[in-house]
Short mmCIF file of C-alpha atoms in Angstrom, two decimals:
data_model
loop_
_atom_site.label_atom_id
_atom_site.label_comp_id
_atom_site.label_asym_id
_atom_site.label_seq_id
_atom_site.Cartn_x
_atom_site.Cartn_y
_atom_site.Cartn_z
CA UNK A 1 110.33 164.79 101.45
CA UNK A 2 110.26 161.20 103.04
CA UNK A 3 109.24 159.78 99.54
CA UNK A 4 112.30 161.42 98.02
CA UNK A 5 114.66 160.17 100.71
CA UNK A 6 113.19 156.60 100.22
CA UNK A 7 113.72 156.92 96.41
CA UNK A 8 117.30 158.01 96.97
CA UNK A 9 118.05 155.29 99.42
CA UNK A 10 116.56 152.69 97.04
CA UNK A 11 118.61 153.96 94.13
CA UNK A 12 121.78 153.92 96.23
CA UNK A 13 121.12 150.35 97.22
CA UNK A 14 120.74 149.16 93.60
CA UNK A 15 123.94 151.05 92.81
CA UNK A 16 125.75 149.36 95.65
CA UNK A 17 124.50 145.88 94.48
CA UNK A 18 125.48 146.59 90.95
CA UNK A 19 129.15 147.53 92.01
CA UNK A 20 129.22 144.35 94.12
CA UNK A 21 127.94 142.15 91.34
CA UNK A 22 128.86 143.52 87.71
CA UNK A 23 126.89 142.38 85.03
CA UNK A 24 128.43 141.01 81.99
CA UNK A 25 127.57 140.82 78.24
CA UNK A 26 127.69 136.84 78.37
CA UNK A 27 131.37 137.08 77.20
CA UNK A 28 134.34 136.03 79.13
CA UNK A 29 136.46 139.16 80.43
CA UNK A 30 139.86 138.68 82.15
CA UNK A 31 140.98 141.81 83.88
CA UNK A 32 144.42 141.73 85.61
CA UNK A 33 146.90 143.54 87.38
CA UNK A 34 150.72 142.80 87.85
CA UNK A 35 152.34 143.71 90.95
CA UNK A 36 155.61 145.53 90.24
CA UNK A 37 156.73 148.64 88.30
CA UNK A 38 159.33 146.55 86.52
CA UNK A 39 156.76 144.74 84.41
CA UNK A 40 155.44 147.90 82.87
CA UNK A 41 155.65 147.62 79.10
CA UNK A 42 156.30 143.94 79.24
CA UNK A 43 154.18 141.36 77.28
CA UNK A 44 151.96 139.03 79.12
CA UNK A 45 150.34 135.89 77.44
CA UNK A 46 147.16 133.93 77.43
CA UNK A 47 148.22 130.44 76.51
CA UNK A 48 145.85 127.20 75.97
CA UNK A 49 146.60 124.70 78.73
CA UNK A 50 146.19 121.88 76.22
CA UNK A 51 146.58 121.81 72.37
CA UNK A 52 149.06 123.71 70.10
CA UNK A 53 150.40 127.09 71.34
CA UNK A 54 150.53 128.88 67.90
CA UNK A 55 150.04 132.58 66.82
CA UNK A 56 146.41 131.62 66.20
CA UNK A 57 145.81 130.34 69.64
CA UNK A 58 147.87 132.28 71.88
CA UNK A 59 146.99 136.06 72.82
CA UNK A 60 149.16 138.70 74.36
CA UNK A 61 149.17 142.23 75.12
CA UNK A 62 151.43 144.87 76.74
CA UNK A 63 150.99 145.58 80.38
CA UNK A 64 150.09 149.38 80.70
CA UNK A 65 149.59 151.11 84.04
CA UNK A 66 150.04 147.67 85.63
CA UNK A 67 147.00 146.21 84.17
CA UNK A 68 146.06 144.06 81.14
CA UNK A 69 142.86 142.41 79.83
CA UNK A 70 141.96 139.47 77.54
CA UNK A 71 138.61 138.37 76.11
CA UNK A 72 138.94 134.95 74.91
CA UNK A 73 136.18 133.36 72.65
CA UNK A 74 136.90 129.74 73.44
CA UNK A 75 135.83 128.58 76.85
CA UNK A 76 138.79 126.49 78.09
CA UNK A 77 141.69 126.29 80.54
CA UNK A 78 144.46 128.84 80.01
CA UNK A 79 147.82 129.70 81.47
CA UNK A 80 148.44 133.31 82.09
CA UNK A 81 152.36 134.07 82.16
CA UNK A 82 154.74 136.89 81.53
CA UNK A 83 157.52 137.01 78.82
CA UNK A 84 159.80 134.36 79.98
CA UNK A 85 162.69 137.05 80.03
CA UNK A 86 160.72 138.74 83.01
CA UNK A 87 158.77 135.69 84.52
CA UNK A 88 161.03 135.15 87.46
CA UNK A 89 159.51 135.95 90.85
CA UNK A 90 155.87 135.58 89.41
CA UNK A 91 153.65 132.54 89.49
CA UNK A 92 152.24 131.32 86.35
CA UNK A 93 148.26 131.27 86.72
CA UNK A 94 145.67 128.75 85.70
CA UNK A 95 142.32 130.23 84.67
CA UNK A 96 139.08 128.97 83.40
CA UNK A 97 137.61 131.07 80.66
CA UNK A 98 133.93 131.30 81.16
CA UNK A 99 131.34 134.04 80.82
CA UNK A 100 131.86 136.71 83.38
CA UNK A 101 134.24 139.12 84.81
CA UNK A 102 137.44 137.30 86.03
CA UNK A 103 139.66 139.36 88.41
CA UNK A 104 143.38 138.31 88.08
CA UNK A 105 146.40 139.18 90.25
CA UNK A 106 149.92 138.31 88.95
CA UNK A 107 152.56 138.17 91.68
CA UNK A 108 154.73 135.76 93.69
CA UNK A 109 151.49 133.82 94.42
CA UNK A 110 148.87 134.53 91.62
CA UNK A 111 145.04 134.56 91.86
CA UNK A 112 141.94 134.41 89.69
CA UNK A 113 138.53 135.00 91.10
CA UNK A 114 135.00 136.31 90.22
CA UNK A 115 133.41 133.40 88.42
CA UNK A 116 132.08 130.16 89.64
CA UNK A 117 134.72 127.72 88.13
CA UNK A 118 137.61 130.35 89.07
CA UNK A 119 136.43 130.54 92.76
CA UNK A 120 136.44 126.78 92.92
CA UNK A 121 139.80 126.60 91.13
CA UNK A 122 141.31 128.97 93.73
CA UNK A 123 140.28 126.67 96.48
CA UNK A 124 141.84 123.75 94.70
CA UNK A 125 145.00 125.75 94.03
CA UNK A 126 145.24 126.62 97.82
CA UNK A 127 144.93 122.98 98.74
CA UNK A 128 147.57 122.02 96.16
CA UNK A 129 149.91 124.61 97.75
CA UNK A 130 149.47 123.15 101.30
CA UNK A 131 149.76 119.57 99.97
CA UNK A 132 153.03 120.32 98.13
CA UNK A 133 154.57 122.01 101.24
CA UNK A 134 153.62 119.34 103.59
CA UNK A 135 154.47 116.43 101.16
CA UNK A 136 157.90 117.92 100.29
CA UNK A 137 158.77 118.51 103.98
CA UNK A 138 157.77 115.01 104.95
CA UNK A 139 159.50 113.49 102.00
CA UNK A 140 162.82 115.29 102.85
CA UNK A 141 162.42 114.13 106.37
CA UNK A 142 162.25 110.48 105.15
CA UNK A 143 158.78 109.97 106.63
CA UNK A 144 157.54 108.18 103.52
CA UNK A 145 154.38 106.77 105.22
CA UNK A 146 153.06 110.16 106.25
CA UNK A 147 153.91 111.68 102.83
CA UNK A 148 151.87 109.05 101.18
CA UNK A 149 149.24 109.66 103.63
CA UNK A 150 149.12 113.39 102.77
CA UNK A 151 149.15 112.66 99.07
CA UNK A 152 146.31 110.08 99.44
CA UNK A 153 144.10 112.80 101.15
CA UNK A 154 144.88 115.39 98.61
CA UNK A 155 143.91 112.94 95.68
CA UNK A 156 140.64 112.20 97.31
CA UNK A 157 140.01 116.04 97.87
CA UNK A 158 140.68 116.50 94.12
CA UNK A 159 138.27 113.57 93.03
CA UNK A 160 135.66 114.90 95.29
CA UNK A 161 135.65 118.36 94.04
CA UNK A 162 135.52 116.95 90.52
CA UNK A 163 132.41 114.64 91.35
CA UNK A 164 130.70 117.51 93.01
CA UNK A 165 130.99 119.67 89.84
CA UNK A 166 129.64 116.78 87.68
CA UNK A 167 130.70 118.70 84.31
CA UNK A 168 132.29 121.77 82.99
CA UNK A 169 135.88 122.74 82.08
CA UNK A 170 137.18 122.69 85.64
CA UNK A 171 135.56 119.34 86.25
CA UNK A 172 137.12 117.88 83.26
CA UNK A 173 140.61 119.14 84.16
CA UNK A 174 140.32 117.89 87.82
CA UNK A 175 138.80 114.60 86.86
CA UNK A 176 141.70 113.83 84.50
CA UNK A 177 144.42 114.42 87.28
CA UNK A 178 143.79 111.28 89.35
CA UNK A 179 141.50 108.83 87.49
CA UNK A 180 140.31 105.83 89.51
CA UNK A 181 141.37 103.24 86.91
CA UNK A 182 143.76 102.85 83.96
CA UNK A 183 144.23 100.39 81.33
CA UNK A 184 147.18 97.97 81.16
CA UNK A 185 148.24 95.54 78.39
CA UNK A 186 149.44 92.20 79.60
CA UNK A 187 152.11 90.08 77.96
CA UNK A 188 149.47 87.71 76.59
CA UNK A 189 147.95 90.60 74.63
CA UNK A 190 145.01 91.14 76.93
CA UNK A 191 144.05 94.66 78.08
CA UNK A 192 142.68 94.86 81.70
CA UNK A 193 141.40 97.60 83.85
CA UNK A 194 143.78 98.44 86.79
CA UNK A 195 142.88 100.22 90.17
CA UNK A 196 145.10 103.41 90.01
CA UNK A 197 145.58 103.48 93.72
CA UNK A 198 146.46 99.86 94.61
CA UNK A 199 147.64 98.93 91.00
CA UNK A 200 145.72 95.75 91.18
CA UNK A 201 143.35 94.50 88.38
CA UNK A 202 139.70 95.36 88.72
CA UNK A 203 137.65 92.20 88.30
#
């Protein structure tokens, strides 16, 4: 009897772990819900963040039972957004297509979690929301120095996150937001490298 109980407990434990960490077929599965009955039957779109948005690159489907699902083949950054007629009150969502099950919620504040890059992207989006709120408040209060300080810390946070990732779709996206240098053409025709923070030439 004890052996039977132990076997049952082991099977139950395996089932629980399987439910907590669902396996995938090596493909990207975006499974989402949209909060609000007014969106039932409306179309939702998966749009490449960069490149042409054409019939060949944009995917869409009808929301049924408050749910939708996409399985993109191209591993890149996408935007998930509702038909523009019904988009008011919802937040368009950035998502990284990568192998695994990505859980999406479309609402006034939208979320995507479940895979390594999307979990990291969620942390960056939270920091971005906080930065935007603080920066706008200080800027409107005409506290420019404090606003600039908040923005400088946010830039460094974004750069550190990109550096820690080293490679991947999200790394490339974050790394391109605040590069350390940029090129500038001088009146004499020379092209020099400039520090993006100080706008001084890098010798």
